[in-house]
mmCIF file of C-alpha atoms and ligand atoms in Angstrom:
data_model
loop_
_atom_site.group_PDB
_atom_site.id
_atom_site.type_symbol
_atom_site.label_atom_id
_atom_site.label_comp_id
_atom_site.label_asym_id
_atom_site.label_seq_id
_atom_site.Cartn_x
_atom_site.Cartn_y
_atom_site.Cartn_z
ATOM 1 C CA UNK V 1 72.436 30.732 30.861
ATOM 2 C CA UNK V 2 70.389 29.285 33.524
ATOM 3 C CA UNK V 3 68.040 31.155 35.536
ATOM 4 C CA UNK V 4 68.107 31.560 39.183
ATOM 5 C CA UNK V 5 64.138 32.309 39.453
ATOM 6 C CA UNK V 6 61.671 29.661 39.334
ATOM 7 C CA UNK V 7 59.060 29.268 36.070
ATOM 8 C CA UNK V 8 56.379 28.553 38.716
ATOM 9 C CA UNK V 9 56.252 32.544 40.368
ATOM 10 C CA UNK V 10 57.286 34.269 36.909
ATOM 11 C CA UNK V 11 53.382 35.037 36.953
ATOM 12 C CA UNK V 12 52.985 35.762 40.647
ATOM 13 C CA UNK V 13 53.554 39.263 42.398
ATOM 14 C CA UNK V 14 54.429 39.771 46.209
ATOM 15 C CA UNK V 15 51.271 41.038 48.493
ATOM 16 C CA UNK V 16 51.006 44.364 48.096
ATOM 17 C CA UNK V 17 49.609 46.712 51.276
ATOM 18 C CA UNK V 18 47.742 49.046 51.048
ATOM 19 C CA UNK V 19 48.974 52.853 52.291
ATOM 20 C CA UNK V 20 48.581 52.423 56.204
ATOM 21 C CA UNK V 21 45.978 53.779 58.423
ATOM 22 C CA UNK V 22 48.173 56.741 59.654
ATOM 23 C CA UNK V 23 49.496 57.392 55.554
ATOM 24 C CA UNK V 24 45.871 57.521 54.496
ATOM 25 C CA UNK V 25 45.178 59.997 57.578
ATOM 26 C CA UNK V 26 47.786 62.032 56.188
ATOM 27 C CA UNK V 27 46.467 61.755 52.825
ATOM 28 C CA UNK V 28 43.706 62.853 52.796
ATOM 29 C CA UNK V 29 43.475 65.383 56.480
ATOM 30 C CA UNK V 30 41.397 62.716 58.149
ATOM 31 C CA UNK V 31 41.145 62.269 61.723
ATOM 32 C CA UNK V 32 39.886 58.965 62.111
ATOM 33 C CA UNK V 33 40.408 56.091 59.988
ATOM 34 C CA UNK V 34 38.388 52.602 60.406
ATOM 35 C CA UNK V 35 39.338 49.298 59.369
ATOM 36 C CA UNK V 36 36.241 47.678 57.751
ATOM 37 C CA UNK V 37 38.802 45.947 55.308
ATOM 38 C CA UNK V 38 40.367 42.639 56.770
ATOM 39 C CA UNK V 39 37.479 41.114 59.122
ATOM 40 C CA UNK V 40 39.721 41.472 62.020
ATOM 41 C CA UNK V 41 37.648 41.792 65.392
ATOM 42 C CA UNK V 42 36.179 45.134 65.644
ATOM 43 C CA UNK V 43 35.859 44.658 69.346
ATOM 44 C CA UNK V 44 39.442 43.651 70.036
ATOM 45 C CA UNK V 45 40.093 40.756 71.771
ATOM 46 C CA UNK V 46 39.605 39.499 75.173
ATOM 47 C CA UNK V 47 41.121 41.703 78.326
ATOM 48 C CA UNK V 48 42.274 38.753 79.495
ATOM 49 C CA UNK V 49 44.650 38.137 76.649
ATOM 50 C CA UNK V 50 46.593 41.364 77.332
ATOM 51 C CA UNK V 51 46.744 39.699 81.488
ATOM 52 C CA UNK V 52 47.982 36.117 80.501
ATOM 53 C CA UNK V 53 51.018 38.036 78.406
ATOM 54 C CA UNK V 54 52.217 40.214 80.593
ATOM 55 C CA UNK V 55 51.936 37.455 83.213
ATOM 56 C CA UNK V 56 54.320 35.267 80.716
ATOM 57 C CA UNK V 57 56.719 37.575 79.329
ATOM 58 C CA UNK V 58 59.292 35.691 80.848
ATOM 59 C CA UNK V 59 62.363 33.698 79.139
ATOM 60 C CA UNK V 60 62.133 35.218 75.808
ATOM 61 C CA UNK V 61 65.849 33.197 75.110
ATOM 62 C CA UNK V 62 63.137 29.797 75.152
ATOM 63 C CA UNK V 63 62.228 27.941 72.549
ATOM 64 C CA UNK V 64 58.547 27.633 72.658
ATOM 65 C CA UNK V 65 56.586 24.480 73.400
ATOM 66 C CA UNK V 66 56.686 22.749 69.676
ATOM 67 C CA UNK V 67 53.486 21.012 70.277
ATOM 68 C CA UNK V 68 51.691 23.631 72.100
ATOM 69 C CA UNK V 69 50.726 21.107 74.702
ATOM 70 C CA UNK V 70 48.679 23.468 76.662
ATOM 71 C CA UNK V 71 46.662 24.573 73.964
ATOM 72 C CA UNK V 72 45.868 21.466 72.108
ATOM 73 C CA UNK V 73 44.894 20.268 75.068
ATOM 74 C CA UNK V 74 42.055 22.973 75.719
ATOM 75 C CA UNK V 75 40.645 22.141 72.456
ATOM 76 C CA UNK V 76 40.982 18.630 72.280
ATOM 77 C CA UNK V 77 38.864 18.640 75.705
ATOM 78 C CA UNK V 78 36.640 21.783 74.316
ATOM 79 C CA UNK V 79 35.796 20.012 70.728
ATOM 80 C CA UNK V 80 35.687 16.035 72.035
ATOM 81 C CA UNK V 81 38.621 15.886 68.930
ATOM 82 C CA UNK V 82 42.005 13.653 70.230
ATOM 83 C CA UNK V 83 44.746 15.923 70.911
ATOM 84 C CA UNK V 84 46.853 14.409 68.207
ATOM 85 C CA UNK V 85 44.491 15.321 65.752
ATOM 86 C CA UNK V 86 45.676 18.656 65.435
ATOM 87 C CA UNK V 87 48.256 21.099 64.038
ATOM 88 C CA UNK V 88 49.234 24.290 64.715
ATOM 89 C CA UNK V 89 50.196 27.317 62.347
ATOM 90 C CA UNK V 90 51.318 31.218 62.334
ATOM 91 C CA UNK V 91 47.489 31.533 61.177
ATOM 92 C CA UNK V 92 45.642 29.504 58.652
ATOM 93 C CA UNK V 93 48.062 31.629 55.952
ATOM 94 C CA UNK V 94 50.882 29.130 57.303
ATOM 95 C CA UNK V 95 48.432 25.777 57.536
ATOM 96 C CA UNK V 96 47.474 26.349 53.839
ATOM 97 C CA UNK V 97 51.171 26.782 53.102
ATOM 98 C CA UNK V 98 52.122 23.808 54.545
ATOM 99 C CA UNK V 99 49.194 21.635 52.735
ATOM 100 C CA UNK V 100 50.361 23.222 49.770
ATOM 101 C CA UNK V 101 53.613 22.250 50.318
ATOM 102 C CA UNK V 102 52.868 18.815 51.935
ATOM 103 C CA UNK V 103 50.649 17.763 48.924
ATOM 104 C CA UNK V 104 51.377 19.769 45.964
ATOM 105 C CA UNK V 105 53.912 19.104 43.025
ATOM 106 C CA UNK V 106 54.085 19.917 39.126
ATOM 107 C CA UNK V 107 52.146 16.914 38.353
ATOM 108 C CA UNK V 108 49.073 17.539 40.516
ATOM 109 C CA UNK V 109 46.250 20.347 40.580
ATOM 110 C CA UNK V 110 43.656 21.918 42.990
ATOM 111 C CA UNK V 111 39.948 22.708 42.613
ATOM 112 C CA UNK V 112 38.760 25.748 44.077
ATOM 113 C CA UNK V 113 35.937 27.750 43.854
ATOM 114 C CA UNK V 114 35.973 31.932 42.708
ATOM 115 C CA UNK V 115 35.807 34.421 44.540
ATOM 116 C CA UNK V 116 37.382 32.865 47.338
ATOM 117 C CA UNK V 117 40.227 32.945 49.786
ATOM 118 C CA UNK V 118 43.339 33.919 47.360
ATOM 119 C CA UNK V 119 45.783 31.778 49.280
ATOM 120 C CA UNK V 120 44.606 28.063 48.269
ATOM 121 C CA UNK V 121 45.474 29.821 44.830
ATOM 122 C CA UNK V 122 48.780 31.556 45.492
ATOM 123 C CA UNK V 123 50.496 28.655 46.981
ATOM 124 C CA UNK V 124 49.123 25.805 44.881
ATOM 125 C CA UNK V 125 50.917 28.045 41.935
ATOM 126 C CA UNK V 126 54.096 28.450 44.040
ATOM 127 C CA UNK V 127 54.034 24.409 44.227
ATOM 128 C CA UNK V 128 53.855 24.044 40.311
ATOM 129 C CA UNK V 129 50.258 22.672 40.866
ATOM 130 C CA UNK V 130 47.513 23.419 38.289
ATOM 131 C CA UNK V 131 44.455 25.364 40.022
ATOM 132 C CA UNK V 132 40.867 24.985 38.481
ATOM 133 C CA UNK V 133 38.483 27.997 39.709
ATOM 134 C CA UNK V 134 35.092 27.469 39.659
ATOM 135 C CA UNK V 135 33.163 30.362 39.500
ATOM 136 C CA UNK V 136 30.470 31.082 41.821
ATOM 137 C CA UNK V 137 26.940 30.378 41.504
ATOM 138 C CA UNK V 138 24.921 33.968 40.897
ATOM 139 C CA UNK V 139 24.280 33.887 44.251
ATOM 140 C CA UNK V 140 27.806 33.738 45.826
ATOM 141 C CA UNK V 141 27.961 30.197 46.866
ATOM 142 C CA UNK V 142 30.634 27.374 45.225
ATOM 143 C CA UNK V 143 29.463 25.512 42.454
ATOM 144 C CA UNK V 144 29.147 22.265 44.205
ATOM 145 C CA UNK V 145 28.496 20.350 41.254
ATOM 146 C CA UNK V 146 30.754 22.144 38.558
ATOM 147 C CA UNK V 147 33.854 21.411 41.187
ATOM 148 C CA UNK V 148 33.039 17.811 41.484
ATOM 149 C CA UNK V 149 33.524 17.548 37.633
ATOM 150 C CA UNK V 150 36.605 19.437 37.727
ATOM 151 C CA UNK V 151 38.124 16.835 39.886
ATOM 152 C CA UNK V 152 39.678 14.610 37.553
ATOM 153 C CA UNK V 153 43.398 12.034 38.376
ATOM 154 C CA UNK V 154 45.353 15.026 39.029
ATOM 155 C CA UNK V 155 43.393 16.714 41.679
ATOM 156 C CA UNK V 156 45.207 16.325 44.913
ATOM 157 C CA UNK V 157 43.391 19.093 47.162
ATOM 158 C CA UNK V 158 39.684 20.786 47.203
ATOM 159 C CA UNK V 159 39.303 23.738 48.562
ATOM 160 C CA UNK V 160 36.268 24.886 50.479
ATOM 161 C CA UNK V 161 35.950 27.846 52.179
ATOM 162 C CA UNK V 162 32.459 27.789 54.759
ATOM 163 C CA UNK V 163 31.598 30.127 55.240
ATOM 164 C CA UNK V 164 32.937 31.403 52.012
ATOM 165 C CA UNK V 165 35.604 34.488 52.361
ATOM 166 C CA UNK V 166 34.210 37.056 49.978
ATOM 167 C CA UNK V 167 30.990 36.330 49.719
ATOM 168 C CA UNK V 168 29.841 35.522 52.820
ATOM 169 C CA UNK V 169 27.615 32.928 51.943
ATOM 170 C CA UNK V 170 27.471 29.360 53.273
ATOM 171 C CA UNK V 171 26.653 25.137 52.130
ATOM 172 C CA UNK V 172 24.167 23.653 53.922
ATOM 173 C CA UNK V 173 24.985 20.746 55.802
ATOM 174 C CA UNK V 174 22.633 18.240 52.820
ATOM 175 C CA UNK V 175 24.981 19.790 50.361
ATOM 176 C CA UNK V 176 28.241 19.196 51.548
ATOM 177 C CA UNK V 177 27.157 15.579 53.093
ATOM 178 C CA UNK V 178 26.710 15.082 49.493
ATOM 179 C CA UNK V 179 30.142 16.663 47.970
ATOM 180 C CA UNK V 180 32.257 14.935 50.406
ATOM 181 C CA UNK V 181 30.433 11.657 50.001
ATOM 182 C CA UNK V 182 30.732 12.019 46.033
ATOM 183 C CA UNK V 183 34.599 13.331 46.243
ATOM 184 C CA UNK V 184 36.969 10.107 45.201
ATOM 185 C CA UNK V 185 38.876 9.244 48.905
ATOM 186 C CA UNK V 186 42.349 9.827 47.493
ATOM 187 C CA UNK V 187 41.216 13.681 46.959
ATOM 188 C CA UNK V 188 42.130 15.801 50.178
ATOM 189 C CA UNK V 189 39.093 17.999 51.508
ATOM 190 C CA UNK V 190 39.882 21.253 53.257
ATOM 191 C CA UNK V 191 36.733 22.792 54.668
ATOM 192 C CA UNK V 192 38.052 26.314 56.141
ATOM 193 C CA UNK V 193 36.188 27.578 58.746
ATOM 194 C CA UNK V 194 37.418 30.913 59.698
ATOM 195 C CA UNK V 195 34.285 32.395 60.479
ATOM 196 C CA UNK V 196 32.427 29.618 61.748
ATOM 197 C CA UNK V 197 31.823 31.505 65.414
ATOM 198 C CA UNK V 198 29.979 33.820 63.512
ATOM 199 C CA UNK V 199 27.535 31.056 61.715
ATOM 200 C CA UNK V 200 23.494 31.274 63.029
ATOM 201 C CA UNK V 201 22.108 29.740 60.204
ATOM 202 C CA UNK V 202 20.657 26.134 61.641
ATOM 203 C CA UNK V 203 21.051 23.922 58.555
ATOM 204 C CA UNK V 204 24.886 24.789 58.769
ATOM 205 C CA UNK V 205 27.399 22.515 58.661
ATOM 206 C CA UNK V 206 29.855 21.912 61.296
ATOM 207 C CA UNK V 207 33.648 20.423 59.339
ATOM 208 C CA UNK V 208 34.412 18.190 62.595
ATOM 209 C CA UNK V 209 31.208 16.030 62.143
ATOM 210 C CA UNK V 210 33.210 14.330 58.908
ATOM 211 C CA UNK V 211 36.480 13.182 60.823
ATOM 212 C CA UNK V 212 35.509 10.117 61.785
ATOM 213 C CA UNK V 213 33.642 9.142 58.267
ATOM 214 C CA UNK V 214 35.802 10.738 56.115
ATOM 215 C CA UNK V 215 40.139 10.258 56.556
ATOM 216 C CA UNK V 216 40.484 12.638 53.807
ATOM 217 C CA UNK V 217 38.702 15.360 55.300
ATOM 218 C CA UNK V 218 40.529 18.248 57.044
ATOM 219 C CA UNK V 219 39.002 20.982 59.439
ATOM 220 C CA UNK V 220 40.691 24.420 59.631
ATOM 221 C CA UNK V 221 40.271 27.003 62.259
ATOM 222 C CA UNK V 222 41.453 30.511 63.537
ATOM 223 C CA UNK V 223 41.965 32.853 66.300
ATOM 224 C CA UNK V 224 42.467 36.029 64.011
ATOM 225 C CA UNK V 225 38.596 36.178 63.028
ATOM 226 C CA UNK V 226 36.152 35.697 65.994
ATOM 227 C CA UNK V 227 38.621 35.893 69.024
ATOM 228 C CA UNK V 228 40.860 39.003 67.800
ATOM 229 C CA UNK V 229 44.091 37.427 67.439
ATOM 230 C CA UNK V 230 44.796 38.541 63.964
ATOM 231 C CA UNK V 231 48.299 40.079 65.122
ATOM 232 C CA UNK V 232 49.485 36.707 67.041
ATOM 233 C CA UNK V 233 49.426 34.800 63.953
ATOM 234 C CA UNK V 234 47.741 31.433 65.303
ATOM 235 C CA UNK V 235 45.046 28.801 63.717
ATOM 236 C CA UNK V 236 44.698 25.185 63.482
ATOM 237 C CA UNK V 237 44.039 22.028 61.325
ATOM 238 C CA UNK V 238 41.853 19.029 62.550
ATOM 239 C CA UNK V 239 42.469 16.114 60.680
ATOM 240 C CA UNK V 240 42.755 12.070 60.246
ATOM 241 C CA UNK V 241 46.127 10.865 61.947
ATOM 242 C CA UNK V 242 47.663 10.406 58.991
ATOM 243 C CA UNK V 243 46.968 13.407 57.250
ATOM 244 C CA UNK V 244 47.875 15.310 60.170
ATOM 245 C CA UNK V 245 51.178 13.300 60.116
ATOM 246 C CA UNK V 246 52.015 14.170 56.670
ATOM 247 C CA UNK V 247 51.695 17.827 57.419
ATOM 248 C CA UNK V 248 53.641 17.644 60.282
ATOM 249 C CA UNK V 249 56.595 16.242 58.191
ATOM 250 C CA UNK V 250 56.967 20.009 56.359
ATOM 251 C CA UNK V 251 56.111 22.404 59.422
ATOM 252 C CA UNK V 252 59.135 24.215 60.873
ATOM 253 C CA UNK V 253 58.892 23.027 64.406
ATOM 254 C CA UNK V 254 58.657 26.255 66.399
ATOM 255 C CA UNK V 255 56.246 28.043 64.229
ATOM 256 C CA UNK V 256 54.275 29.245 67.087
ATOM 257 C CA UNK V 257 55.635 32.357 69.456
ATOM 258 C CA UNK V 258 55.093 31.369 73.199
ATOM 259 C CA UNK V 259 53.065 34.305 73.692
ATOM 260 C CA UNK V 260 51.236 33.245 70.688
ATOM 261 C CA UNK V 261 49.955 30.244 72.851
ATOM 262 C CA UNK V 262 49.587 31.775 75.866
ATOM 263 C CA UNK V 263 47.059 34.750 73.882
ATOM 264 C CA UNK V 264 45.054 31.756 72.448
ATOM 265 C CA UNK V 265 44.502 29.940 76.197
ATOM 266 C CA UNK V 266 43.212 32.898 77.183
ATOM 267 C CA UNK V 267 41.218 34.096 74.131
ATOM 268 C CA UNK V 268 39.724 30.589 74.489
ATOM 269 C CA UNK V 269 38.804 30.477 77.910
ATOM 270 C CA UNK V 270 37.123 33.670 77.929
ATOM 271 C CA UNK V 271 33.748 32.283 76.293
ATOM 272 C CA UNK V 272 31.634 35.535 77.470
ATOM 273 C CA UNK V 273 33.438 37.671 75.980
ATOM 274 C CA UNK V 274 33.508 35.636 72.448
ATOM 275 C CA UNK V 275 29.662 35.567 72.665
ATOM 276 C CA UNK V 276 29.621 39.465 73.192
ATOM 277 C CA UNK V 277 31.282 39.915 70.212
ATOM 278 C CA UNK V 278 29.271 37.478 68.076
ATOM 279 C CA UNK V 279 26.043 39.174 69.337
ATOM 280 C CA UNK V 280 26.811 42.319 68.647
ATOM 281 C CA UNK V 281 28.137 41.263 64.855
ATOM 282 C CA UNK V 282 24.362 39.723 64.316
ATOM 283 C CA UNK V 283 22.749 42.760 65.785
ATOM 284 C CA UNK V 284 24.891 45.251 63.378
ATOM 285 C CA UNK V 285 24.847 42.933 60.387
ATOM 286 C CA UNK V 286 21.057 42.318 60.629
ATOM 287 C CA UNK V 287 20.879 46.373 60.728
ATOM 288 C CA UNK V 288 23.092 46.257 57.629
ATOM 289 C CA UNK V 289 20.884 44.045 55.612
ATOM 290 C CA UNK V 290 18.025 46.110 56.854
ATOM 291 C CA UNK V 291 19.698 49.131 54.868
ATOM 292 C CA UNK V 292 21.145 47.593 52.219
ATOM 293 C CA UNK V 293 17.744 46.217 51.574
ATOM 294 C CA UNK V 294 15.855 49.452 52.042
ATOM 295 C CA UNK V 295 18.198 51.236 49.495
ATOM 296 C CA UNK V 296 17.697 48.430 46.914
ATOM 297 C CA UNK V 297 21.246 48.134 46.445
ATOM 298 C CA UNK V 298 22.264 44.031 45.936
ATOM 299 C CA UNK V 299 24.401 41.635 48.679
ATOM 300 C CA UNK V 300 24.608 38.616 49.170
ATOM 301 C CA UNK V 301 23.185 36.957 52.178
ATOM 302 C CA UNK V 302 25.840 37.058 54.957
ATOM 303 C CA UNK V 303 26.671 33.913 57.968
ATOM 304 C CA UNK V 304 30.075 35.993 58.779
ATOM 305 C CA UNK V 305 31.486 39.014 60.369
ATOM 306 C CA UNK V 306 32.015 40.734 56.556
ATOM 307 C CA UNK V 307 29.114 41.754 53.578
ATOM 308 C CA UNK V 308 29.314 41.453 49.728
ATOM 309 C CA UNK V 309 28.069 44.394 48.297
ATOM 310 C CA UNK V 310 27.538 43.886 44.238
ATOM 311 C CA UNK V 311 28.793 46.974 42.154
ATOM 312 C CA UNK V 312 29.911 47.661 38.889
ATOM 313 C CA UNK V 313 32.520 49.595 39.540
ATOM 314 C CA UNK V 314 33.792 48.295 42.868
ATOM 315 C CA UNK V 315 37.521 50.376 42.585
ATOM 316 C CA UNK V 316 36.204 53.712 42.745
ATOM 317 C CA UNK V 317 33.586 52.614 45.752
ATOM 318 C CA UNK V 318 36.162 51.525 47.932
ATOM 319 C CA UNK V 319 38.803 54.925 46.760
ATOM 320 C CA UNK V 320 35.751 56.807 47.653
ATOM 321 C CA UNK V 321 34.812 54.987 51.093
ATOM 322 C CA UNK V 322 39.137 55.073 51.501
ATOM 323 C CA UNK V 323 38.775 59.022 51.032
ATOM 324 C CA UNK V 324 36.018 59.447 53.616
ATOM 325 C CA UNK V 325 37.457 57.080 56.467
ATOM 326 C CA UNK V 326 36.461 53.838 55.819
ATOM 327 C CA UNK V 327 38.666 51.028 54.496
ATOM 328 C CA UNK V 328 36.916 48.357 52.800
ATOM 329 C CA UNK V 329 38.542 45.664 49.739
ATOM 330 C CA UNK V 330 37.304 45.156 46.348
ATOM 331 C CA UNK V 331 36.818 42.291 43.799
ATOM 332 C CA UNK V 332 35.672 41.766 40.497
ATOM 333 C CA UNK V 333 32.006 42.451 40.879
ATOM 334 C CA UNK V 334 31.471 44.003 44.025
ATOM 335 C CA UNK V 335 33.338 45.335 47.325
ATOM 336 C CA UNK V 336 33.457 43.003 50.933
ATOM 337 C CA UNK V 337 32.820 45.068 54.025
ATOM 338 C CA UNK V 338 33.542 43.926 57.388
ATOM 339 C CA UNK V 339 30.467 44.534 59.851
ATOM 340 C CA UNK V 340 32.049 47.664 61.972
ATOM 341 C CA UNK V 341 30.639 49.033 65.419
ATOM 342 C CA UNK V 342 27.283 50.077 65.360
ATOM 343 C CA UNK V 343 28.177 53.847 65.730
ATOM 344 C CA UNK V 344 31.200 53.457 62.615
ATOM 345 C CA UNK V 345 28.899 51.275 60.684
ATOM 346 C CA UNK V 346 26.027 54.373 60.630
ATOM 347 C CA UNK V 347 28.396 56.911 59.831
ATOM 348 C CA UNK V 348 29.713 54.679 56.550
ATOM 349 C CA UNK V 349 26.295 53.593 55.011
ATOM 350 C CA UNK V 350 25.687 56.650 54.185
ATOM 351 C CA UNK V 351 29.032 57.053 52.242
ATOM 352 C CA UNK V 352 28.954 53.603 50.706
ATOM 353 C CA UNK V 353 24.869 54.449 49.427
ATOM 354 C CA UNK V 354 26.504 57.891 47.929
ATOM 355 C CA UNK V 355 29.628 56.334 45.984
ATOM 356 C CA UNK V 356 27.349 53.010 45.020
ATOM 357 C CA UNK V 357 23.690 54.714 44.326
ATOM 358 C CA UNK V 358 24.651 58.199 42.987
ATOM 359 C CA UNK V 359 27.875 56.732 41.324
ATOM 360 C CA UNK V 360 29.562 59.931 43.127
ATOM 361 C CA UNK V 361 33.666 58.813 42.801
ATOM 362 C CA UNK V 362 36.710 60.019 44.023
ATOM 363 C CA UNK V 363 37.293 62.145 40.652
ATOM 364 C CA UNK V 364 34.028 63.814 40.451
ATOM 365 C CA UNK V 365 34.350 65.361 44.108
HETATM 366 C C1 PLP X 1 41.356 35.466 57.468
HETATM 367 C C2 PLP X 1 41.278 34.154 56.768
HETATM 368 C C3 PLP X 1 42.266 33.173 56.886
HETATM 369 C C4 PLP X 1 43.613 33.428 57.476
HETATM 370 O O1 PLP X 1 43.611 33.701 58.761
HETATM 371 P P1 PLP X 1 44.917 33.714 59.635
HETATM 372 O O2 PLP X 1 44.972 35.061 60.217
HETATM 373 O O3 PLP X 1 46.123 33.434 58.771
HETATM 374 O O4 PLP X 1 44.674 32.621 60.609
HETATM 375 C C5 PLP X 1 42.075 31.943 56.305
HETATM 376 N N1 PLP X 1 40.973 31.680 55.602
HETATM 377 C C6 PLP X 1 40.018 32.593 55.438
HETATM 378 C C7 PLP X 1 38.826 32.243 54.653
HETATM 379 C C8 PLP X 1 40.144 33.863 56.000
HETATM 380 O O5 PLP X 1 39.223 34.788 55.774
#
């Protein structure tokens, strides 16, 4: 008898949460819990936000504005891009579902690099699509040149995450001018730049620079990271006309909340308070490095609001850190911190140079 499920998620398994912040309280008799596990905005988000809902909490029967006129708007003026240029999403989660969606069949694949963000993956499998990881160079950063010969007839879509989302690490503005020059012009570039507010390093690339050159290049962007959004659900795609077009055809037309838009106006507007935040992440993550350093233990070399931390045993560091207070996520070879307030940030070092130096665990306490 035929199946209802589909062959393409028999491998696949829902996202699974962790216990919450109020469980793991409970868990373990803790007082105080801190995030340091989703790069969310460790400062909040602009007090003008909270002002511009409450001001617009009205008609809640209301469809909201399917173009998010007022908001495009602000950034089309704000980034020189043409309004029409750009797309809206519940978050860059729902932008790389729609690409996914809008691009991706049985017959095609992706190239992606690894470690990086696990959704280009997730939804290219959902889609039927092949998905070529390429591993990391040793020192965090996508194998430029291994992806460009893993592009082959199939390859509809290449990922790249800049700066990259575990590692932290960035390409230089000569290296991807030479990827997206090399890429064949019937391949679809994403360049994701989540945590580009947080970027000081000179030589680093800005995504929009390629629109005009390059049709097949697409620019995506986020309030969650840098303007403390995460819980509005809102990012964006910049992108040729006709990509843009094609994405359009596949988005549900009222997948942004009205206060969604209204938050982002006024996260957006409030530039001081953006460049507060960003300060204070370079001041706490230079202090970080400083440590890290000092301690000899290995990272990688950060451009975001988060740290990779190398370890061989990155499970029991983070059950450890979890036990003492401090969320924080691991991979394969190492665990990804998110840069915490100064005062949280010197009460966890500590912890984390305990669990990762001394190889004290969970068990052996
Ligand atoms: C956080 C993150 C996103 C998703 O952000 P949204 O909250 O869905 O906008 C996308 N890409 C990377 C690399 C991220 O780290």
């Amino acid at each position: 008898m035929q199946s209802i499920f589909k062959k393409n998620l028999e491998k696949l398994s829902a996202y699974q949460p962790g216990p919450s912040t109020d469980e793991i309280k409970k868990m373990y008799g803790l007082e105080k819990v801190v995030k340091l596990d989703s790069n969310e905005n460790v400062y909040g988000a602009s007090p003008n936000v909270q002002k511009a809902i409450i001001e617009d909490a009205l008609f809640p029967e209301l469809y909201p504005d399917c173009r998010n006129s007022d908001l495009r708007d602000e950034l089309s003026k704000r980034l020189c891009v043409h309004s029409d240029r750009f797309l809206f999403g519940a978050g860059l989660d729902e932008i790389i579902v729609l690409i996914s969606r809008a691009f991706l069949d049985a017959s095609s694949s992706i190239v992606m690099a690894w470690p990086t963000f696990y959704e280009y993956y997730c939804h290219a499998q959902i889609e039927g699509a092949a998905t070529k990881k390429i591993p990391c160079t040793p020192d965090g950063k996508h194998d430029l040149q291994a992806m460009l010969r893993a592009i082959d007839g199939t390859t509809k879509v290449v990922w790249i995450c800049n700066p990259n989302n575990p590692t932290g690490t960035y390409l230089t503005k000569d290296e991807l001018d030479a990827f997206i020059e090399a890429v064949p012009k019937n391949v679809l570039i994403v360049i994701d730049e989540a945590y580009i507010d947080f970027v000081t390093a000179k030589d680093f690339p800005n995504g929009l620079n390629y629109l005009n050159a390059f049709e097949n290049v697409l620019v995506l962007r986020t309030f969650s990271k840098a303007y403390g959004l995460a819980s509005f659900r809102i990012g964006y795609a910049i992108g040729s006309l006709r990509i843009i077009d094609e994405i359009n055809k596949v988005r549900p037309p009222f997948n942004n909340p009205r206060l969604s838009q209204v938050a982002a106006l006024a996260a957006l507007r409030d530039d001081a308070f953006k460049k507060d935040c960003i300060n204070k992440n370079r001041k706490v993550l230079a202090e970080t490095a400083i440590f890290l350093r000092k301690k000899g233990i290995q990272f990688f070399d950060s451009q975001a609001n988060f740290i990779y931390i190398k370890t061989d045993h990155p499970e029991q560091v983070a059950l450890y850190c979890r036990k003492h207070g401090f969320l924080i996520n691991s991979f394969q070879d190492g665990v990804r911190v998110t840069i915490g307030k100064s005062e949280d940030m010197k009460r966890f070092l500590p912890i984390l140079e305990k669990t990762l130096l001394d190889r004290v665990t969970e068990s052996s306490i």
